[in-house]
Amino acid sequence: MRQLKKAYLEITNLCNLRCTFCPGTRRTAGFLAPEDFQTLAARIRPHTEYLYLHLMGEPLLHPQLEDILYRAEGLGFKVMITTNGTLLSQREKLLCVSPAVEKVSISLHSFEGNGGKDLEAYLEHCIHFAGRASAAGKKCALRLWNLDGADTQGTNRQNGVILDRLELAFPQSWKVGRRGTTLAPNIFLEWGERFDWPDLSASEENRPSFCYGLRDQVGVLWDGTVVPCCLDHEGDIPLGNLYRQTLEEILDTPRARSIYNGFSQGQAREALCRRCGFARRF
Ligand code: SF4
């Protein structure tokens, strides 16, 4: 049985924001029913215990999130939530009491991506949640995935304001690590560079490639389509459907094996992968 570090299971592809950096999706919009979540998640569980509840979409929008978390707990998953943060006040209690929830990552850069007007109120809301989550034993990451190399200061002017506010909220000495900064127990600041989402209409790159898609992760869209990674937002690399096949069978298809073996040899076999800004990180 192939082991993966994590799987992304999209519980909805709907979002309440429209960030400038997010490509969105043209797929049919909808929510994964809790019974269907149970079916798909049970097929993922033998391969990993870490489950992310998004691929596209805002997971806190799901009206039956409580039922989904309950089922995830029953299956023994450690659930990771990535959210734009705007719905945290409505979901705070659920996220803090659910034994399945291990970590909540808040994309603070979504504020900038929407031209938001009241940064102070938004930060207050997110910082309050981080404190409550930490007290409940959950990890909480505050993400700023909006770095632009040397141009960071010019393009992300709000980062300075955000850092000042975080220093006010978490005044203890911060511990800087390789993957982020610990602001307080269980509360982290995670930096990341902007990247171009894979896009079939972008120009193809001809250079050696490596990616962890299918090596440490897999994605499942809300209709059960399995894709190699969390960035295949249109399902351009459909490897199979988890309602009709096991994940083991899907990972063993010629197309999935070709992707895996290609990356082992520094080759991106899929057209989408040759047009993927994220893979440039490796
Ligand atoms: S190269 Fe990009 S599109 Fe291809 S599997 Fe990796 S992250 Fe996904």
PDB file of C-alpha atoms and ligand atoms in Angstrom:
ATOM      1  CA  MET A   1       0.000   0.000   0.000  1.00  0.00           C
ATOM      2  CA  ARG A   2       1.593   3.283  -1.126  1.00  0.00           C
ATOM      3  CA  GLN A   3       1.940   5.702   1.792  1.00  0.00           C
ATOM      4  CA  LEU A   4       1.462   9.432   1.259  1.00  0.00           C
ATOM      5  CA  LYS A   5       2.216  12.300   3.601  1.00  0.00           C
ATOM      6  CA  LYS A   6      -1.172  13.905   2.994  1.00  0.00           C
ATOM      7  CA  ALA A   7      -4.280  13.992   0.878  1.00  0.00           C
ATOM      8  CA  TYR A   8      -6.470  16.896  -0.179  1.00  0.00           C
ATOM      9  CA  LEU A   9     -10.172  16.111  -0.232  1.00  0.00           C
ATOM     10  CA  GLU A  10     -12.240  19.015  -1.545  1.00  0.00           C
ATOM     11  CA  ILE A  11     -15.422  19.320   0.516  1.00  0.00           C
ATOM     12  CA  THR A  12     -16.597  22.266  -1.586  1.00  0.00           C
ATOM     13  CA  ASN A  13     -15.243  24.238  -4.501  1.00  0.00           C
ATOM     14  CA  LEU A  14     -17.261  27.306  -3.527  1.00  0.00           C
ATOM     15  CA  CYS A  15     -15.650  30.301  -1.867  1.00  0.00           C
ATOM     16  CA  ASN A  16     -16.999  33.501  -0.342  1.00  0.00           C
ATOM     17  CA  LEU A  17     -14.052  35.541  -1.693  1.00  0.00           C
ATOM     18  CA  ARG A  18     -12.506  36.116  -5.100  1.00  0.00           C
ATOM     19  CA  CYS A  19      -8.784  36.602  -4.491  1.00  0.00           C
ATOM     20  CA  THR A  20      -6.699  38.091  -7.285  1.00  0.00           C
ATOM     21  CA  PHE A  21      -4.068  35.357  -6.995  1.00  0.00           C
ATOM     22  CA  CYS A  22      -6.573  32.454  -7.105  1.00  0.00           C
ATOM     23  CA  PRO A  23      -7.539  31.093 -10.530  1.00  0.00           C
ATOM     24  CA  GLY A  24     -10.905  29.815  -9.273  1.00  0.00           C
ATOM     25  CA  THR A  25     -12.443  26.927 -11.184  1.00  0.00           C
ATOM     26  CA  ARG A  26     -14.930  26.404 -14.011  1.00  0.00           C
ATOM     27  CA  ARG A  27     -15.994  23.013 -12.597  1.00  0.00           C
ATOM     28  CA  THR A  28     -19.579  22.521 -11.435  1.00  0.00           C
ATOM     29  CA  ALA A  29     -19.935  24.091  -8.001  1.00  0.00           C
ATOM     30  CA  GLY A  30     -21.164  22.107  -5.033  1.00  0.00           C
ATOM     31  CA  PHE A  31     -20.700  20.621  -1.590  1.00  0.00           C
ATOM     32  CA  LEU A  32     -19.620  17.074  -0.779  1.00  0.00           C
ATOM     33  CA  ALA A  33     -22.381  15.359   1.201  1.00  0.00           C
ATOM     34  CA  PRO A  34     -21.191  13.909   4.551  1.00  0.00           C
ATOM     35  CA  GLU A  35     -22.118  10.345   3.446  1.00  0.00           C
ATOM     36  CA  ASP A  36     -20.022  10.808   0.303  1.00  0.00           C
ATOM     37  CA  PHE A  37     -17.212  12.293   2.370  1.00  0.00           C
ATOM     38  CA  GLN A  38     -17.300   9.075   4.420  1.00  0.00           C
ATOM     39  CA  THR A  39     -17.001   6.940   1.267  1.00  0.00           C
ATOM     40  CA  LEU A  40     -14.121   8.925  -0.239  1.00  0.00           C
ATOM     41  CA  ALA A  41     -12.248   9.533   3.008  1.00  0.00           C
ATOM     42  CA  ALA A  42     -12.410   5.830   3.933  1.00  0.00           C
ATOM     43  CA  ARG A  43     -10.674   5.068   0.635  1.00  0.00           C
ATOM     44  CA  ILE A  44      -7.949   7.591   1.369  1.00  0.00           C
ATOM     45  CA  ARG A  45      -7.331   6.565   4.983  1.00  0.00           C
ATOM     46  CA  PRO A  46      -5.158   3.469   4.320  1.00  0.00           C
ATOM     47  CA  HIS A  47      -2.695   5.770   2.533  1.00  0.00           C
ATOM     48  CA  THR A  48      -2.375   8.656   4.985  1.00  0.00           C
ATOM     49  CA  GLU A  49      -3.637  10.052   8.279  1.00  0.00           C
ATOM     50  CA  TYR A  50      -3.304  13.716   7.258  1.00  0.00           C
ATOM     51  CA  LEU A  51      -6.345  15.081   5.479  1.00  0.00           C
ATOM     52  CA  TYR A  52      -6.769  18.611   4.120  1.00  0.00           C
ATOM     53  CA  LEU A  53     -10.379  19.610   3.520  1.00  0.00           C
ATOM     54  CA  HIS A  54      -9.765  21.738   0.465  1.00  0.00           C
ATOM     55  CA  LEU A  55      -8.391  21.738  -2.994  1.00  0.00           C
ATOM     56  CA  MET A  56     -10.319  24.738  -4.183  1.00  0.00           C
ATOM     57  CA  GLY A  57     -13.022  26.367  -2.082  1.00  0.00           C
ATOM     58  CA  GLU A  58     -13.428  27.636   1.466  1.00  0.00           C
ATOM     59  CA  PRO A  59     -14.016  24.629   3.760  1.00  0.00           C
ATOM     60  CA  LEU A  60     -15.620  26.707   6.529  1.00  0.00           C
ATOM     61  CA  LEU A  61     -18.493  27.469   4.122  1.00  0.00           C
ATOM     62  CA  HIS A  62     -19.660  23.854   4.216  1.00  0.00           C
ATOM     63  CA  PRO A  63     -23.031  23.756   6.005  1.00  0.00           C
ATOM     64  CA  GLN A  64     -22.377  20.238   7.347  1.00  0.00           C
ATOM     65  CA  LEU A  65     -18.803  20.760   8.461  1.00  0.00           C
ATOM     66  CA  GLU A  66     -19.567  19.403  11.923  1.00  0.00           C
ATOM     67  CA  ASP A  67     -20.789  16.090  10.503  1.00  0.00           C
ATOM     68  CA  ILE A  68     -17.740  15.896   8.229  1.00  0.00           C
ATOM     69  CA  LEU A  69     -15.325  16.496  11.107  1.00  0.00           C
ATOM     70  CA  TYR A  70     -17.135  13.884  13.181  1.00  0.00           C
ATOM     71  CA  ARG A  71     -16.725  11.339  10.389  1.00  0.00           C
ATOM     72  CA  ALA A  72     -13.062  12.308   9.913  1.00  0.00           C
ATOM     73  CA  GLU A  73     -12.514  11.709  13.624  1.00  0.00           C
ATOM     74  CA  GLY A  74     -14.170   8.293  13.330  1.00  0.00           C
ATOM     75  CA  LEU A  75     -11.769   7.389  10.534  1.00  0.00           C
ATOM     76  CA  GLY A  76      -8.769   8.468  12.624  1.00  0.00           C
ATOM     77  CA  PHE A  77      -7.712  11.414  10.467  1.00  0.00           C
ATOM     78  CA  LYS A  78      -5.684  14.417  11.549  1.00  0.00           C
ATOM     79  CA  VAL A  79      -7.518  17.196   9.771  1.00  0.00           C
ATOM     80  CA  MET A  80      -5.819  20.282   8.430  1.00  0.00           C
ATOM     81  CA  ILE A  81      -7.985  23.277   7.569  1.00  0.00           C
ATOM     82  CA  THR A  82      -6.845  26.066   5.272  1.00  0.00           C
ATOM     83  CA  THR A  83      -9.116  29.089   5.343  1.00  0.00           C
ATOM     84  CA  ASN A  84      -9.260  32.697   4.245  1.00  0.00           C
ATOM     85  CA  GLY A  85     -10.180  33.480   7.867  1.00  0.00           C
ATOM     86  CA  THR A  86     -13.359  35.438   7.237  1.00  0.00           C
ATOM     87  CA  LEU A  87     -15.696  32.812   8.749  1.00  0.00           C
ATOM     88  CA  LEU A  88     -13.638  31.920  11.814  1.00  0.00           C
ATOM     89  CA  SER A  89     -15.946  33.572  14.321  1.00  0.00           C
ATOM     90  CA  GLN A  90     -18.856  31.350  13.195  1.00  0.00           C
ATOM     91  CA  ARG A  91     -16.681  28.212  13.247  1.00  0.00           C
ATOM     92  CA  GLU A  92     -14.404  28.892  16.205  1.00  0.00           C
ATOM     93  CA  LYS A  93     -16.141  26.630  18.697  1.00  0.00           C
ATOM     94  CA  LEU A  94     -16.435  23.707  16.289  1.00  0.00           C
ATOM     95  CA  LEU A  95     -12.786  23.910  15.210  1.00  0.00           C
ATOM     96  CA  CYS A  96     -11.561  24.184  18.791  1.00  0.00           C
ATOM     97  CA  VAL A  97     -13.571  21.254  20.176  1.00  0.00           C
ATOM     98  CA  SER A  98     -13.310  18.798  17.269  1.00  0.00           C
ATOM     99  CA  PRO A  99     -10.724  16.144  18.203  1.00  0.00           C
ATOM    100  CA  ALA A 100     -10.014  15.596  14.489  1.00  0.00           C
ATOM    101  CA  VAL A 101      -8.710  19.117  13.868  1.00  0.00           C
ATOM    102  CA  GLU A 102      -4.938  19.275  14.177  1.00  0.00           C
ATOM    103  CA  LYS A 103      -4.112  22.582  12.513  1.00  0.00           C
ATOM    104  CA  VAL A 104      -5.847  25.622  11.071  1.00  0.00           C
ATOM    105  CA  SER A 105      -3.902  27.696   8.536  1.00  0.00           C
ATOM    106  CA  ILE A 106      -5.186  31.196   7.869  1.00  0.00           C
ATOM    107  CA  SER A 107      -4.244  32.764   4.535  1.00  0.00           C
ATOM    108  CA  LEU A 108      -3.712  36.346   5.674  1.00  0.00           C
ATOM    109  CA  HIS A 109      -2.634  37.221   2.122  1.00  0.00           C
ATOM    110  CA  SER A 110      -6.279  36.739   1.059  1.00  0.00           C
ATOM    111  CA  PHE A 111      -7.040  40.143   2.605  1.00  0.00           C
ATOM    112  CA  GLU A 112      -4.651  41.850   0.208  1.00  0.00           C
ATOM    113  CA  GLY A 113      -5.979  39.633  -2.628  1.00  0.00           C
ATOM    114  CA  ASN A 114      -9.451  41.105  -2.171  1.00  0.00           C
ATOM    115  CA  GLY A 115      -8.522  44.728  -1.694  1.00  0.00           C
ATOM    116  CA  GLY A 116     -10.026  44.442   1.800  1.00  0.00           C
ATOM    117  CA  LYS A 117     -10.854  47.678   3.604  1.00  0.00           C
ATOM    118  CA  ASP A 118     -10.577  47.011   7.339  1.00  0.00           C
ATOM    119  CA  LEU A 119      -7.286  45.222   7.925  1.00  0.00           C
ATOM    120  CA  GLU A 120      -7.295  45.942  11.658  1.00  0.00           C
ATOM    121  CA  ALA A 121     -10.682  44.257  12.171  1.00  0.00           C
ATOM    122  CA  TYR A 122      -9.668  41.271  10.044  1.00  0.00           C
ATOM    123  CA  LEU A 123      -6.403  40.816  11.951  1.00  0.00           C
ATOM    124  CA  GLU A 124      -8.171  41.160  15.264  1.00  0.00           C
ATOM    125  CA  HIS A 125     -10.553  38.398  14.226  1.00  0.00           C
ATOM    126  CA  CYS A 126      -7.720  36.075  13.100  1.00  0.00           C
ATOM    127  CA  ILE A 127      -5.493  36.782  16.115  1.00  0.00           C
ATOM    128  CA  HIS A 128      -8.388  36.136  18.476  1.00  0.00           C
ATOM    129  CA  PHE A 129      -9.006  32.793  16.801  1.00  0.00           C
ATOM    130  CA  ALA A 130      -5.302  31.861  16.929  1.00  0.00           C
ATOM    131  CA  GLY A 131      -5.289  32.454  20.690  1.00  0.00           C
ATOM    132  CA  ARG A 132      -8.417  30.372  21.238  1.00  0.00           C
ATOM    133  CA  ALA A 133      -7.173  27.553  18.999  1.00  0.00           C
ATOM    134  CA  SER A 134      -3.796  27.481  20.723  1.00  0.00           C
ATOM    135  CA  ALA A 135      -5.476  27.316  24.142  1.00  0.00           C
ATOM    136  CA  ALA A 136      -7.527  24.374  22.838  1.00  0.00           C
ATOM    137  CA  GLY A 137      -4.334  22.541  21.836  1.00  0.00           C
ATOM    138  CA  LYS A 138      -4.672  23.179  18.097  1.00  0.00           C
ATOM    139  CA  LYS A 139      -1.898  24.472  15.878  1.00  0.00           C
ATOM    140  CA  CYS A 140      -2.614  27.692  14.054  1.00  0.00           C
ATOM    141  CA  ALA A 141      -0.524  29.060  11.182  1.00  0.00           C
ATOM    142  CA  LEU A 142      -0.837  32.639  10.002  1.00  0.00           C
ATOM    143  CA  ARG A 143       0.254  32.558   6.387  1.00  0.00           C
ATOM    144  CA  LEU A 144       1.745  35.300   4.268  1.00  0.00           C
ATOM    145  CA  TRP A 145       2.273  33.576   0.938  1.00  0.00           C
ATOM    146  CA  ASN A 146       2.760  36.827  -0.887  1.00  0.00           C
ATOM    147  CA  LEU A 147       6.509  37.309  -1.092  1.00  0.00           C
ATOM    148  CA  ASP A 148       7.836  38.506  -4.385  1.00  0.00           C
ATOM    149  CA  GLY A 149      11.574  37.979  -4.112  1.00  0.00           C
ATOM    150  CA  ALA A 150      13.480  41.242  -3.814  1.00  0.00           C
ATOM    151  CA  ASP A 151      10.346  43.252  -4.552  1.00  0.00           C
ATOM    152  CA  THR A 152       8.534  42.227  -1.372  1.00  0.00           C
ATOM    153  CA  GLN A 153       8.529  45.645   0.211  1.00  0.00           C
ATOM    154  CA  GLY A 154       7.090  47.283  -2.874  1.00  0.00           C
ATOM    155  CA  THR A 155       4.241  44.897  -3.559  1.00  0.00           C
ATOM    156  CA  ASN A 156       3.164  43.801  -0.099  1.00  0.00           C
ATOM    157  CA  ARG A 157       3.051  47.004   1.861  1.00  0.00           C
ATOM    158  CA  GLN A 158       0.464  45.525   4.211  1.00  0.00           C
ATOM    159  CA  ASN A 159       2.948  42.943   5.479  1.00  0.00           C
ATOM    160  CA  GLY A 160       4.626  45.598   7.627  1.00  0.00           C
ATOM    161  CA  VAL A 161       1.302  46.542   9.240  1.00  0.00           C
ATOM    162  CA  ILE A 162       0.476  42.874   9.780  1.00  0.00           C
ATOM    163  CA  LEU A 163       3.850  42.195  11.419  1.00  0.00           C
ATOM    164  CA  ASP A 164       3.439  45.199  13.725  1.00  0.00           C
ATOM    165  CA  ARG A 165       0.021  43.915  14.793  1.00  0.00           C
ATOM    166  CA  LEU A 166       1.372  40.400  15.363  1.00  0.00           C
ATOM    167  CA  GLU A 167       4.198  41.778  17.503  1.00  0.00           C
ATOM    168  CA  LEU A 168       1.640  43.579  19.602  1.00  0.00           C
ATOM    169  CA  ALA A 169      -0.423  40.412  20.034  1.00  0.00           C
ATOM    170  CA  PHE A 170       2.507  38.065  20.607  1.00  0.00           C
ATOM    171  CA  PRO A 171       5.229  40.161  22.235  1.00  0.00           C
ATOM    172  CA  GLN A 172       7.439  37.316  23.441  1.00  0.00           C
ATOM    173  CA  SER A 173      10.649  36.637  21.563  1.00  0.00           C
ATOM    174  CA  TRP A 174       9.868  34.853  18.305  1.00  0.00           C
ATOM    175  CA  LYS A 175      11.673  31.679  17.309  1.00  0.00           C
ATOM    176  CA  VAL A 176      12.665  31.676  13.648  1.00  0.00           C
ATOM    177  CA  GLY A 177      12.762  28.211  12.102  1.00  0.00           C
ATOM    178  CA  ARG A 178      13.398  26.853   8.642  1.00  0.00           C
ATOM    179  CA  ARG A 179       9.713  26.698   7.707  1.00  0.00           C
ATOM    180  CA  GLY A 180       8.308  29.529   9.722  1.00  0.00           C
ATOM    181  CA  THR A 181       8.400  31.546  12.892  1.00  0.00           C
ATOM    182  CA  THR A 182       6.906  30.461  16.200  1.00  0.00           C
ATOM    183  CA  LEU A 183       5.091  33.464  17.643  1.00  0.00           C
ATOM    184  CA  ALA A 184       3.672  31.731  20.716  1.00  0.00           C
ATOM    185  CA  PRO A 185       2.980  28.110  21.701  1.00  0.00           C
ATOM    186  CA  ASN A 186       1.168  26.488  18.741  1.00  0.00           C
ATOM    187  CA  ILE A 187       0.976  29.756  16.783  1.00  0.00           C
ATOM    188  CA  PHE A 188       3.158  30.151  13.711  1.00  0.00           C
ATOM    189  CA  LEU A 189       3.859  32.711  11.027  1.00  0.00           C
ATOM    190  CA  GLU A 190       4.516  31.015   7.685  1.00  0.00           C
ATOM    191  CA  TRP A 191       6.071  32.856   4.758  1.00  0.00           C
ATOM    192  CA  GLY A 192       5.846  31.804   1.139  1.00  0.00           C
ATOM    193  CA  GLU A 193       6.612  33.154  -2.301  1.00  0.00           C
ATOM    194  CA  ARG A 194       3.821  33.933  -4.722  1.00  0.00           C
ATOM    195  CA  PHE A 195       3.617  31.335  -7.471  1.00  0.00           C
ATOM    196  CA  ASP A 196       1.818  30.909 -10.764  1.00  0.00           C
ATOM    197  CA  TRP A 197      -0.870  28.260 -10.645  1.00  0.00           C
ATOM    198  CA  PRO A 198      -0.554  25.561 -13.299  1.00  0.00           C
ATOM    199  CA  ASP A 199      -2.477  26.626 -16.377  1.00  0.00           C
ATOM    200  CA  LEU A 200      -2.786  24.838 -19.712  1.00  0.00           C
ATOM    201  CA  SER A 201      -2.970  28.174 -21.537  1.00  0.00           C
ATOM    202  CA  ALA A 202       0.427  29.322 -20.148  1.00  0.00           C
ATOM    203  CA  SER A 203       3.593  28.816 -22.160  1.00  0.00           C
ATOM    204  CA  GLU A 204       5.424  25.539 -21.720  1.00  0.00           C
ATOM    205  CA  GLU A 205       8.744  25.410 -19.899  1.00  0.00           C
ATOM    206  CA  ASN A 206      11.551  23.228 -21.094  1.00  0.00           C
ATOM    207  CA  ARG A 207      13.687  22.515 -18.061  1.00  0.00           C
ATOM    208  CA  PRO A 208      14.299  19.663 -15.628  1.00  0.00           C
ATOM    209  CA  SER A 209      11.360  19.187 -13.300  1.00  0.00           C
ATOM    210  CA  PHE A 210      10.598  17.612 -10.008  1.00  0.00           C
ATOM    211  CA  CYS A 211       7.440  17.682  -7.962  1.00  0.00           C
ATOM    212  CA  TYR A 212       6.000  15.901  -4.956  1.00  0.00           C
ATOM    213  CA  GLY A 213       2.669  15.328  -6.717  1.00  0.00           C
ATOM    214  CA  LEU A 214       1.780  11.611  -6.285  1.00  0.00           C
ATOM    215  CA  ARG A 215       4.987  11.196  -4.268  1.00  0.00           C
ATOM    216  CA  ASP A 216       3.810  12.694  -1.005  1.00  0.00           C
ATOM    217  CA  GLN A 217       0.346  13.945  -1.865  1.00  0.00           C
ATOM    218  CA  VAL A 218      -2.769  13.366  -3.900  1.00  0.00           C
ATOM    219  CA  GLY A 219      -5.885  15.451  -4.473  1.00  0.00           C
ATOM    220  CA  VAL A 220      -9.524  14.407  -4.699  1.00  0.00           C
ATOM    221  CA  LEU A 221     -12.091  16.783  -6.194  1.00  0.00           C
ATOM    222  CA  TRP A 222     -15.564  16.900  -4.715  1.00  0.00           C
ATOM    223  CA  ASP A 223     -16.930  14.698  -7.528  1.00  0.00           C
ATOM    224  CA  GLY A 224     -14.417  11.958  -6.631  1.00  0.00           C
ATOM    225  CA  THR A 225     -11.923  12.698  -9.432  1.00  0.00           C
ATOM    226  CA  VAL A 226      -8.373  11.969  -8.292  1.00  0.00           C
ATOM    227  CA  VAL A 227      -5.667  14.426  -9.399  1.00  0.00           C
ATOM    228  CA  PRO A 228      -1.942  14.411  -8.619  1.00  0.00           C
ATOM    229  CA  CYS A 229      -1.777  17.504  -6.452  1.00  0.00           C
ATOM    230  CA  CYS A 230      -3.628  20.284  -4.675  1.00  0.00           C
ATOM    231  CA  LEU A 231      -3.080  22.686  -7.584  1.00  0.00           C
ATOM    232  CA  ASP A 232      -4.939  20.870 -10.363  1.00  0.00           C
ATOM    233  CA  HIS A 233      -7.912  23.186  -9.886  1.00  0.00           C
ATOM    234  CA  GLU A 234      -9.712  22.237 -13.112  1.00  0.00           C
ATOM    235  CA  GLY A 235      -9.088  18.514 -12.868  1.00  0.00           C
ATOM    236  CA  ASP A 236      -6.875  18.656 -15.965  1.00  0.00           C
ATOM    237  CA  ILE A 237      -5.048  15.462 -14.930  1.00  0.00           C
ATOM    238  CA  PRO A 238      -7.907  13.096 -14.019  1.00  0.00           C
ATOM    239  CA  LEU A 239      -6.334   9.819 -12.909  1.00  0.00           C
ATOM    240  CA  GLY A 240      -9.512   7.988 -11.948  1.00  0.00           C
ATOM    241  CA  ASN A 241     -12.559   8.307  -9.743  1.00  0.00           C
ATOM    242  CA  LEU A 242     -12.498   7.281  -6.109  1.00  0.00           C
ATOM    243  CA  TYR A 243     -16.183   6.299  -6.135  1.00  0.00           C
ATOM    244  CA  ARG A 244     -15.429   3.580  -8.686  1.00  0.00           C
ATOM    245  CA  GLN A 245     -11.819   2.586  -7.936  1.00  0.00           C
ATOM    246  CA  THR A 246      -9.585   2.260  -4.912  1.00  0.00           C
ATOM    247  CA  LEU A 247      -6.793   4.779  -4.492  1.00  0.00           C
ATOM    248  CA  GLU A 248      -4.277   1.940  -4.831  1.00  0.00           C
ATOM    249  CA  GLU A 249      -5.723   1.098  -8.262  1.00  0.00           C
ATOM    250  CA  ILE A 250      -5.652   4.736  -9.333  1.00  0.00           C
ATOM    251  CA  LEU A 251      -2.038   5.246  -8.194  1.00  0.00           C
ATOM    252  CA  ASP A 252      -1.118   2.172 -10.222  1.00  0.00           C
ATOM    253  CA  THR A 253      -2.643   3.325 -13.531  1.00  0.00           C
ATOM    254  CA  PRO A 254      -0.196   3.877 -16.432  1.00  0.00           C
ATOM    255  CA  ARG A 255      -0.815   7.643 -16.360  1.00  0.00           C
ATOM    256  CA  ALA A 256      -0.142   7.942 -12.609  1.00  0.00           C
ATOM    257  CA  ARG A 257       2.952   5.774 -12.847  1.00  0.00           C
ATOM    258  CA  SER A 258       4.219   7.819 -15.787  1.00  0.00           C
ATOM    259  CA  ILE A 259       3.890  11.053 -13.775  1.00  0.00           C
ATOM    260  CA  TYR A 260       5.699   9.529 -10.783  1.00  0.00           C
ATOM    261  CA  ASN A 261       8.480   7.943 -12.827  1.00  0.00           C
ATOM    262  CA  GLY A 262       8.852  11.073 -14.947  1.00  0.00           C
ATOM    263  CA  PHE A 263       9.524  13.231 -11.902  1.00  0.00           C
ATOM    264  CA  SER A 264      12.021  10.592 -10.667  1.00  0.00           C
ATOM    265  CA  GLN A 265      13.941  11.277 -13.880  1.00  0.00           C
ATOM    266  CA  GLY A 266      13.512  15.053 -13.750  1.00  0.00           C
ATOM    267  CA  GLN A 267      10.793  15.070 -16.427  1.00  0.00           C
ATOM    268  CA  ALA A 268       7.327  16.574 -16.308  1.00  0.00           C
ATOM    269  CA  ARG A 269       5.273  14.168 -18.424  1.00  0.00           C
ATOM    270  CA  GLU A 270       2.018  16.121 -18.232  1.00  0.00           C
ATOM    271  CA  ALA A 271       1.364  19.314 -20.203  1.00  0.00           C
ATOM    272  CA  LEU A 272      -0.056  20.924 -17.048  1.00  0.00           C
ATOM    273  CA  CYS A 273       3.091  20.139 -15.062  1.00  0.00           C
ATOM    274  CA  ARG A 274       5.222  21.818 -17.727  1.00  0.00           C
ATOM    275  CA  ARG A 275       3.154  24.952 -17.106  1.00  0.00           C
ATOM    276  CA  CYS A 276       3.251  24.931 -13.319  1.00  0.00           C
ATOM    277  CA  GLY A 277       4.820  27.817 -11.401  1.00  0.00           C
ATOM    278  CA  PHE A 278       4.731  25.882  -8.135  1.00  0.00           C
ATOM    279  CA  ALA A 279       7.069  23.164  -9.431  1.00  0.00           C
ATOM    280  CA  ARG A 280       9.742  25.842  -9.945  1.00  0.00           C
ATOM    281  CA  ARG A 281      10.211  25.777  -6.174  1.00  0.00           C
ATOM    282  CA  PHE A 282      11.844  22.347  -6.258  1.00  0.00           C
TER     283      PHE A 282
HETATM  284  S1  SF4 B   1       4.053  19.983 -11.374  1.00  0.00           S
HETATM  285 FE1  SF4 B   1       2.372  21.323 -10.627  1.00  0.00          FE
HETATM  286  S2  SF4 B   1       0.526  20.535 -11.682  1.00  0.00           S
HETATM  287 FE2  SF4 B   1       2.114  18.916 -11.824  1.00  0.00          FE
HETATM  288  S3  SF4 B   1       1.763  17.575 -10.092  1.00  0.00           S
HETATM  289 FE3  SF4 B   1       3.270  19.120  -9.453  1.00  0.00          FE
HETATM  290  S4  SF4 B   1       2.112  20.784  -8.466  1.00  0.00           S
HETATM  291 FE4  SF4 B   1       0.674  19.540  -9.670  1.00  0.00          FE
END
